[in-house]
Amino acid sequence: MNKVLDTGVNNVRNVSRYIFGQNCLAKLAEILSTHCTGPTGHTVYFVDSYFRENGSLIDRLPIEESDQVVFVSTVDEPTTDLIDTMCAQILSERSTMPRAIVGVGGGITLDTAKAISNLIGNGGRAEDYQGWDLLSKPGVYKVGIPTISGTGAEATRTCVMTNPRTGAKLGMNSDFTVFDQLLLDPDLSATVPRDQYFYTGMDAYIHCFEALRGSHRNVIGDAMSIQALDLCRQVFKSDQMMSDVNRANLMVASYLGGCAIATSYVGVVHPFSAGLSVVLGLHHGIANCIALMALSEFYKEEHDQLHAFADQQEIDVPKDICANLSEDAFENLYKATIVHEKPLTNALGADFHNILTREKVKQIFSRM
Ligand code: NAD
Ligand code: ZN
């Protein structure tokens, strides 16, 4: 096998437990009291800031007096510095270590919960663990409760953070990053705005076709990707993509996509999307859609499918976002894309540099 593509994952770790189904959020108190076997202590809740003002979710969490609640802003995706600051703040507010961490929200919130659990367990700074298998100990017991579907963050062995010094958008890839428990409650995604539901949902679709179109394959991952793609098509071809059934289907697709990608790699879309996030600050889901719109030469069928889904659902995928960029900005986009050696090798082979030359990459961005 190509060395670059050795994931080091030969003995796959999935989430230890999950409950799927409407209103399974109600099981959280029982889960925390029966399955969390750590020393006594409090729980830290990371909750998407949307729920601070909206709905009753926060009242449905079994928060006790000694627990901490941190509302996670989703204005920007997490940076390593932000994770360090949040971690120090959380530890400074209590004299004891937390016993459990609960993340309730989208990819940003779930990744924040995973990163802070790891950091509390291992010490040091978040950037020390950006890469593969750099953590030496498990973190704090952690429960993931997604409220929007698509990234697969609930299932993967990473938590994505941008390092402001190196510009690297890279996670803590480790078995220790995997959640101990998931509550997959499709009721929770009912309030997601339609366009955000589409952009994030398409992440599952993109993960799975990129994995299937790559050279680094495994049969179980393939089976999960095929099933997840089928579910995504059902959702995005439906007249009511946010019906109860479709929200449940997308939640399953997201989970399966996350499991699939954990033992494989994405392809060309994600490196371009990462470029858009790092240089222009665009969020992951929308950046993926913008990138795929300009990558028909690599993924014709899926590009056409995205067009068809967006047309049918009347979702706008922004255009001309690179229209007036400087030469410096294009150079930064090139660098932030080409650095993703593993997915690009997976998709295009070891000589991907010869295909994605500087000029070619800039040309592709100029179409976005
Ligand atoms: P997000 O966390 O960026 O949230 C998107 C928006 O949806 C936010 O405004 C949020 O407040 C809102 N939202 C979430 N749930 C809602 C609800 N139920 N009702 C109303 N609004 C709701 O969403 P995302 O697209 O899931 O996550 C993107 C992040 O995930 C990025 O930081 C990306 O890097 C990361 N990611 C991680 C992995 C991984 O394996 N760890 C994989 C892919 C992406
Ligand atoms: Zn993704």
Coordinates of C-alpha atoms and ligand atoms in Angstrom, one line a residue:
M1 CA 0.0 0.0 0.0
N2 CA 1.0 3.6 -0.6
K3 CA 2.8 4.7 2.6
V4 CA 1.1 8.1 2.6
L5 CA -2.2 6.3 2.8
D6 CA -1.5 4.1 5.7
T7 CA -4.1 5.3 8.2
G8 CA -2.5 3.3 11.0
V9 CA -6.1 2.1 11.7
N10 CA -6.0 -1.6 11.5
N11 CA -8.1 -2.4 14.5
V12 CA -11.1 -0.1 14.1
R13 CA -12.5 1.7 17.1
N14 CA -16.2 2.8 16.8
V15 CA -18.2 4.7 19.4
S16 CA -18.7 2.3 22.3
R17 CA -22.5 2.8 22.6
Y18 CA -25.3 4.6 20.9
I19 CA -29.0 5.0 21.2
F20 CA -31.0 6.0 18.2
G21 CA -34.6 7.2 18.2
Q22 CA -37.0 10.1 18.8
N23 CA -36.7 11.5 22.3
C24 CA -33.7 9.4 23.3
L25 CA -32.3 12.6 24.8
A26 CA -34.5 11.7 27.8
K27 CA -32.1 8.8 28.5
L28 CA -29.1 11.1 29.2
A29 CA -29.5 11.1 33.0
E30 CA -29.6 7.4 33.2
I31 CA -26.7 7.0 30.8
L32 CA -24.6 9.4 33.0
S33 CA -25.4 7.5 36.1
T34 CA -25.0 4.0 34.9
H35 CA -22.3 4.0 32.1
C36 CA -20.0 6.7 33.2
T37 CA -17.7 4.9 35.5
G38 CA -15.2 7.7 36.2
P39 CA -14.5 9.1 39.7
T40 CA -17.2 11.2 41.2
G41 CA -17.4 14.7 40.0
H42 CA -19.4 17.1 37.8
T43 CA -20.4 17.1 34.2
V44 CA -19.4 19.8 31.7
Y45 CA -22.1 20.5 29.0
F46 CA -21.0 22.0 25.8
V47 CA -24.2 23.3 24.1
D48 CA -24.5 25.0 20.7
S49 CA -25.2 28.6 21.5
Y50 CA -28.4 28.4 19.3
F51 CA -30.0 26.7 22.3
R52 CA -29.2 29.4 24.8
E53 CA -32.1 31.5 23.5
N54 CA -34.2 29.0 21.5
G55 CA -36.4 26.2 22.4
S56 CA -36.5 24.0 25.5
L57 CA -33.5 21.8 25.0
I58 CA -31.5 23.3 27.7
D59 CA -34.3 22.6 30.2
R60 CA -34.4 19.0 29.1
L61 CA -30.7 18.3 30.0
P62 CA -30.2 16.8 33.5
I63 CA -28.0 19.6 34.6
E64 CA -27.1 19.6 38.3
E65 CA -26.0 22.5 40.5
S66 CA -22.3 21.6 40.4
D67 CA -22.2 21.0 36.6
Q68 CA -20.8 23.5 34.2
V69 CA -22.6 24.7 31.0
V70 CA -20.6 26.2 28.2
F71 CA -22.4 27.7 25.3
V72 CA -20.3 27.2 22.2
S73 CA -20.4 29.9 19.6
T74 CA -20.6 28.8 16.0
V75 CA -19.6 32.1 14.4
D76 CA -16.2 30.6 13.8
E77 CA -14.9 27.1 13.6
P78 CA -12.7 26.1 16.5
T79 CA -9.1 27.1 16.7
T80 CA -6.4 25.4 18.8
D81 CA -6.1 28.7 20.8
L82 CA -9.8 28.8 21.6
I83 CA -9.7 25.2 22.8
D84 CA -6.7 26.0 25.1
T85 CA -8.5 29.0 26.5
M86 CA -11.8 27.2 27.1
C87 CA -10.0 24.3 28.7
A88 CA -8.1 26.6 31.1
Q89 CA -11.3 28.5 32.0
I90 CA -13.3 25.3 32.7
L91 CA -10.6 23.9 34.9
S92 CA -10.1 27.2 36.8
E93 CA -13.8 27.3 37.7
R94 CA -13.8 24.1 39.8
S95 CA -11.4 22.5 42.3
T96 CA -12.2 19.0 41.0
M97 CA -11.9 17.4 37.6
P98 CA -15.0 16.8 35.5
R99 CA -16.3 13.3 35.5
A100 CA -18.1 13.5 32.1
I101 CA -18.4 15.8 29.1
V102 CA -21.5 16.1 27.1
G103 CA -21.5 17.8 23.7
V104 CA -24.9 18.9 22.3
G105 CA -24.9 20.6 18.8
G106 CA -23.3 20.5 15.4
G107 CA -19.8 19.6 14.3
I108 CA -18.3 22.7 16.0
T109 CA -19.8 21.8 19.4
L110 CA -19.1 18.1 19.1
D111 CA -15.5 18.8 18.1
T112 CA -15.0 21.2 20.9
A113 CA -16.3 18.6 23.4
K114 CA -14.0 16.0 22.0
A115 CA -10.9 18.2 22.0
I116 CA -11.4 19.5 25.6
S117 CA -12.0 15.9 26.9
N118 CA -8.7 14.9 25.3
L119 CA -6.9 18.0 26.5
I120 CA -8.0 17.5 30.1
G121 CA -6.9 13.9 30.0
N122 CA -3.5 14.6 28.4
G123 CA -2.4 18.1 29.5
G124 CA -0.4 20.4 27.3
R125 CA -1.9 22.4 24.4
A126 CA -4.3 21.5 21.7
E127 CA -1.8 22.0 18.9
D128 CA 0.5 19.3 20.5
Y129 CA -2.1 16.7 19.4
Q130 CA -2.9 17.9 15.9
G131 CA -1.9 14.9 13.8
W132 CA -2.1 11.2 14.1
D133 CA -2.1 9.2 17.3
L134 CA -0.3 11.7 19.5
L135 CA -2.6 11.3 22.5
S136 CA -1.3 8.8 25.1
K137 CA -4.3 8.6 27.4
P138 CA -8.0 8.6 27.2
G139 CA -9.7 11.9 28.1
V140 CA -12.8 12.4 30.2
Y141 CA -15.8 10.1 29.5
K142 CA -17.8 11.8 26.7
V143 CA -21.3 11.8 25.3
G144 CA -22.1 13.2 21.9
I145 CA -25.6 14.5 21.0
P146 CA -25.8 15.8 17.5
T147 CA -28.5 18.4 16.7
I148 CA -27.7 18.7 12.9
S149 CA -26.6 15.9 10.6
G150 CA -23.9 15.4 8.1
T151 CA -20.4 15.9 9.3
G152 CA -20.1 12.5 11.0
A153 CA -18.3 14.2 13.8
E154 CA -20.3 12.1 16.2
A155 CA -18.6 9.0 14.8
T156 CA -15.1 9.9 13.8
R157 CA -11.8 9.7 15.6
T158 CA -10.9 13.3 15.0
C159 CA -11.9 16.8 16.2
V160 CA -11.1 19.5 13.6
M161 CA -9.3 22.7 14.7
T162 CA -7.5 25.4 12.8
N163 CA -4.1 26.3 14.1
P164 CA -3.8 30.1 13.6
R165 CA 0.0 29.9 13.6
T166 CA 0.5 27.2 11.0
G167 CA -2.8 27.6 9.2
A168 CA -3.3 23.8 9.5
K169 CA -6.9 22.7 9.7
L170 CA -6.2 19.4 11.4
G171 CA -7.7 17.3 14.2
M172 CA -6.5 15.1 17.0
N173 CA -6.8 11.8 15.1
S174 CA -6.8 9.2 17.8
D175 CA -8.9 6.3 19.1
F176 CA -9.2 8.4 22.3
T177 CA -11.1 11.0 20.4
V178 CA -14.1 8.7 19.7
F179 CA -17.2 9.3 21.8
D180 CA -18.0 6.8 24.5
Q181 CA -21.7 7.2 24.0
L182 CA -24.0 8.8 21.4
L183 CA -27.6 9.8 21.7
L184 CA -28.9 10.1 18.1
D185 CA -32.3 11.8 18.5
P186 CA -33.7 13.1 15.2
D187 CA -36.2 15.3 17.0
L188 CA -33.3 17.6 17.8
S189 CA -32.6 18.6 14.2
A190 CA -36.1 19.9 13.5
T191 CA -35.2 23.5 14.0
V192 CA -32.1 23.6 11.7
P193 CA -32.5 26.3 9.0
R194 CA -33.2 24.7 5.6
D195 CA -30.1 25.9 3.9
Q196 CA -27.8 24.9 6.8
Y197 CA -29.5 21.5 6.9
F198 CA -28.7 21.1 3.2
Y199 CA -25.0 22.3 3.4
T200 CA -24.2 20.1 6.5
G201 CA -26.2 17.2 5.1
M202 CA -24.2 17.3 1.9
D203 CA -21.1 16.7 3.9
A204 CA -22.2 13.1 4.5
Y205 CA -22.8 12.7 0.8
I206 CA -19.4 14.1 -0.1
H207 CA -17.5 12.1 2.5
C208 CA -19.0 8.9 1.1
F209 CA -18.5 9.4 -2.6
E210 CA -15.0 10.7 -2.0
A211 CA -14.2 7.5 0.0
L212 CA -15.7 5.3 -2.7
R213 CA -13.9 7.1 -5.5
G214 CA -10.5 6.8 -3.7
S215 CA -7.8 4.2 -3.9
H216 CA -7.7 3.5 -0.2
R217 CA -10.7 1.3 0.4
N218 CA -12.0 -1.2 2.8
V219 CA -15.1 -3.3 2.4
I220 CA -16.9 -2.3 5.6
G221 CA -16.3 1.3 4.9
D222 CA -17.6 0.9 1.4
A223 CA -20.7 -0.8 2.6
M224 CA -21.4 2.0 5.0
S225 CA -20.7 4.7 2.3
I226 CA -23.0 3.0 -0.2
Q227 CA -25.9 2.9 2.3
A228 CA -25.3 6.5 3.5
L229 CA -25.3 7.7 -0.1
D230 CA -28.6 6.0 -0.7
L231 CA -30.1 7.6 2.4
C232 CA -28.8 11.1 1.3
R233 CA -30.4 10.6 -2.1
Q234 CA -33.7 9.8 -0.5
V235 CA -33.5 12.9 1.6
F236 CA -32.4 15.4 -1.0
K237 CA -34.8 14.0 -3.7
S238 CA -37.7 14.2 -1.3
D239 CA -40.4 16.9 -1.5
Q240 CA -39.9 17.3 2.3
M241 CA -36.3 16.9 3.0
M242 CA -36.8 17.8 6.7
S243 CA -39.7 15.5 7.4
D244 CA -39.4 13.3 10.5
V245 CA -38.4 10.3 8.4
N246 CA -35.8 12.3 6.4
R247 CA -34.3 13.9 9.4
A248 CA -33.9 10.4 10.9
N249 CA -32.4 9.1 7.6
L250 CA -29.9 11.9 7.4
M251 CA -28.9 11.3 11.0
V252 CA -28.1 7.7 10.1
A253 CA -26.3 8.7 6.9
S254 CA -24.2 11.1 8.9
Y255 CA -23.2 8.5 11.4
L256 CA -22.5 5.9 8.8
G257 CA -20.5 8.4 6.7
G258 CA -18.5 9.3 9.8
C259 CA -17.7 5.6 10.5
A260 CA -16.8 5.1 6.8
I261 CA -14.4 8.0 6.6
A262 CA -12.7 7.1 9.9
T263 CA -11.0 4.3 8.2
S264 CA -10.5 5.9 4.8
Y265 CA -9.9 9.3 3.3
V266 CA -11.8 12.0 1.5
G267 CA -10.8 13.1 -1.9
V268 CA -10.4 16.4 -3.9
V269 CA -13.4 18.3 -2.6
H270 CA -12.3 18.5 1.0
P271 CA -8.8 19.9 0.4
F272 CA -10.4 22.7 -1.7
S273 CA -13.1 23.2 0.9
A274 CA -10.4 23.5 3.6
G275 CA -8.7 26.1 1.5
L276 CA -11.9 28.1 1.5
S277 CA -12.3 27.7 5.2
V278 CA -8.7 28.6 6.1
V279 CA -8.3 31.6 3.8
L280 CA -11.8 33.0 3.5
G281 CA -13.3 31.7 6.7
L282 CA -16.2 29.9 5.1
H283 CA -17.8 27.1 7.1
H284 CA -17.3 23.5 6.3
G285 CA -20.7 22.5 4.8
I286 CA -21.1 25.5 2.5
A287 CA -17.5 25.4 1.5
N288 CA -17.8 21.8 0.4
C289 CA -20.8 22.7 -1.8
I290 CA -19.0 25.6 -3.3
A291 CA -15.9 23.5 -4.0
L292 CA -17.9 20.6 -5.6
M293 CA -19.6 23.0 -7.9
A294 CA -16.2 23.8 -9.4
L295 CA -14.9 20.2 -9.5
S296 CA -17.0 18.6 -12.2
E297 CA -13.9 17.4 -14.0
F298 CA -13.1 15.1 -11.1
Y299 CA -16.6 14.2 -9.9
K300 CA -19.0 14.8 -12.9
E301 CA -21.9 12.7 -11.7
E302 CA -21.8 13.9 -8.1
H303 CA -21.4 17.5 -9.3
D304 CA -24.5 17.2 -11.4
Q305 CA -26.3 15.5 -8.5
L306 CA -25.5 18.5 -6.2
H307 CA -26.9 20.8 -8.8
A308 CA -30.1 18.8 -9.1
F309 CA -30.5 18.5 -5.3
A310 CA -29.9 22.3 -4.8
D311 CA -32.4 23.1 -7.6
Q312 CA -35.0 20.9 -6.3
Q313 CA -34.6 22.1 -2.7
E314 CA -34.2 25.7 -3.8
I315 CA -31.0 26.1 -2.0
D316 CA -28.5 28.7 -3.1
V317 CA -24.9 27.7 -3.4
P318 CA -23.0 31.0 -3.4
K319 CA -21.0 31.9 -6.6
D320 CA -18.3 34.3 -7.4
I321 CA -16.8 34.2 -4.0
C322 CA -13.3 34.2 -5.5
A323 CA -14.1 36.8 -8.1
N324 CA -12.1 39.7 -6.8
L325 CA -9.3 38.0 -4.9
S326 CA -5.7 39.2 -5.0
E327 CA -2.9 37.1 -6.3
D328 CA -1.7 36.6 -2.7
A329 CA -5.1 35.2 -1.7
F330 CA -5.0 32.8 -4.6
E331 CA -1.5 31.7 -3.6
N332 CA -2.7 31.1 0.0
L333 CA -5.7 29.1 -1.3
Y334 CA -3.3 27.0 -3.3
K335 CA -1.1 26.3 -0.3
A336 CA -4.0 25.6 2.0
T337 CA -5.3 23.1 -0.5
I338 CA -2.2 21.3 -1.7
V339 CA -1.0 20.6 1.8
H340 CA -3.7 17.9 2.1
E341 CA -1.4 15.2 0.9
K342 CA -3.4 12.2 2.1
P343 CA -6.8 12.8 0.5
L344 CA -5.2 14.1 -2.7
T345 CA -3.1 11.0 -2.9
N346 CA -6.2 8.9 -2.2
A347 CA -8.1 10.6 -5.1
L348 CA -5.4 11.3 -7.7
G349 CA -2.4 9.1 -6.8
A350 CA 1.1 9.9 -5.5
D351 CA 1.8 12.3 -8.4
F352 CA -1.2 14.5 -7.6
H353 CA 1.1 17.6 -7.8
N354 CA 1.4 17.0 -11.5
I355 CA -2.4 17.2 -11.9
L356 CA -3.1 19.9 -9.4
T357 CA -0.4 22.3 -10.5
R358 CA -0.4 25.8 -9.0
E359 CA -2.0 27.2 -12.1
K360 CA -4.6 24.5 -12.2
V361 CA -5.6 25.0 -8.6
K362 CA -5.9 28.8 -9.0
Q363 CA -8.0 28.2 -12.2
I364 CA -10.4 25.9 -10.2
F365 CA -10.7 28.5 -7.4
S366 CA -11.4 31.2 -9.9
R367 CA -14.4 29.3 -11.0
M368 CA -15.9 29.4 -7.5
Ligands
NAD1 P1 -22.0 23.8 13.0 O1 -21.6 23.2 14.3 O2 -21.1 24.6 12.2 O3 -23.4 24.5 13.1 C1 -24.0 25.1 11.9 C2 -25.1 26.0 12.3 O4 -26.3 25.2 12.6 C3 -24.8 26.9 13.5 O5 -25.3 28.2 13.3 C4 -25.6 26.2 14.6 O6 -25.9 27.1 15.7 C5 -26.8 25.7 13.9 N1 -27.5 24.6 14.5 C6 -27.0 23.4 14.9 N2 -28.0 22.6 15.3 C7 -29.2 23.3 15.2 C8 -30.5 23.1 15.5 N3 -31.0 21.9 16.0 N4 -31.4 24.1 15.3 C9 -31.0 25.3 14.8 N5 -29.8 25.6 14.5 C10 -28.8 24.6 14.7 O7 -22.4 22.6 12.0 P2 -21.8 21.4 11.2 O8 -21.9 21.7 9.8 O9 -22.4 20.2 11.8 O10 -20.2 21.4 11.7 C11 -19.2 22.0 11.0 C12 -17.9 21.7 11.8 O11 -17.7 20.3 11.9 C13 -16.7 22.3 11.2 O12 -15.9 22.9 12.2 C14 -15.9 21.2 10.6 O13 -14.5 21.3 10.6 C15 -16.3 20.1 11.6 N6 -16.2 18.7 11.1 C16 -15.8 17.8 11.9 C17 -15.6 16.5 11.5 C18 -15.1 15.4 12.4 O14 -14.9 14.3 12.0 N7 -14.8 15.7 13.6 C19 -16.0 16.1 10.2 C20 -16.5 17.1 9.3 C21 -16.6 18.4 9.8
ZN2 ZN -16.5 17.0 5.7

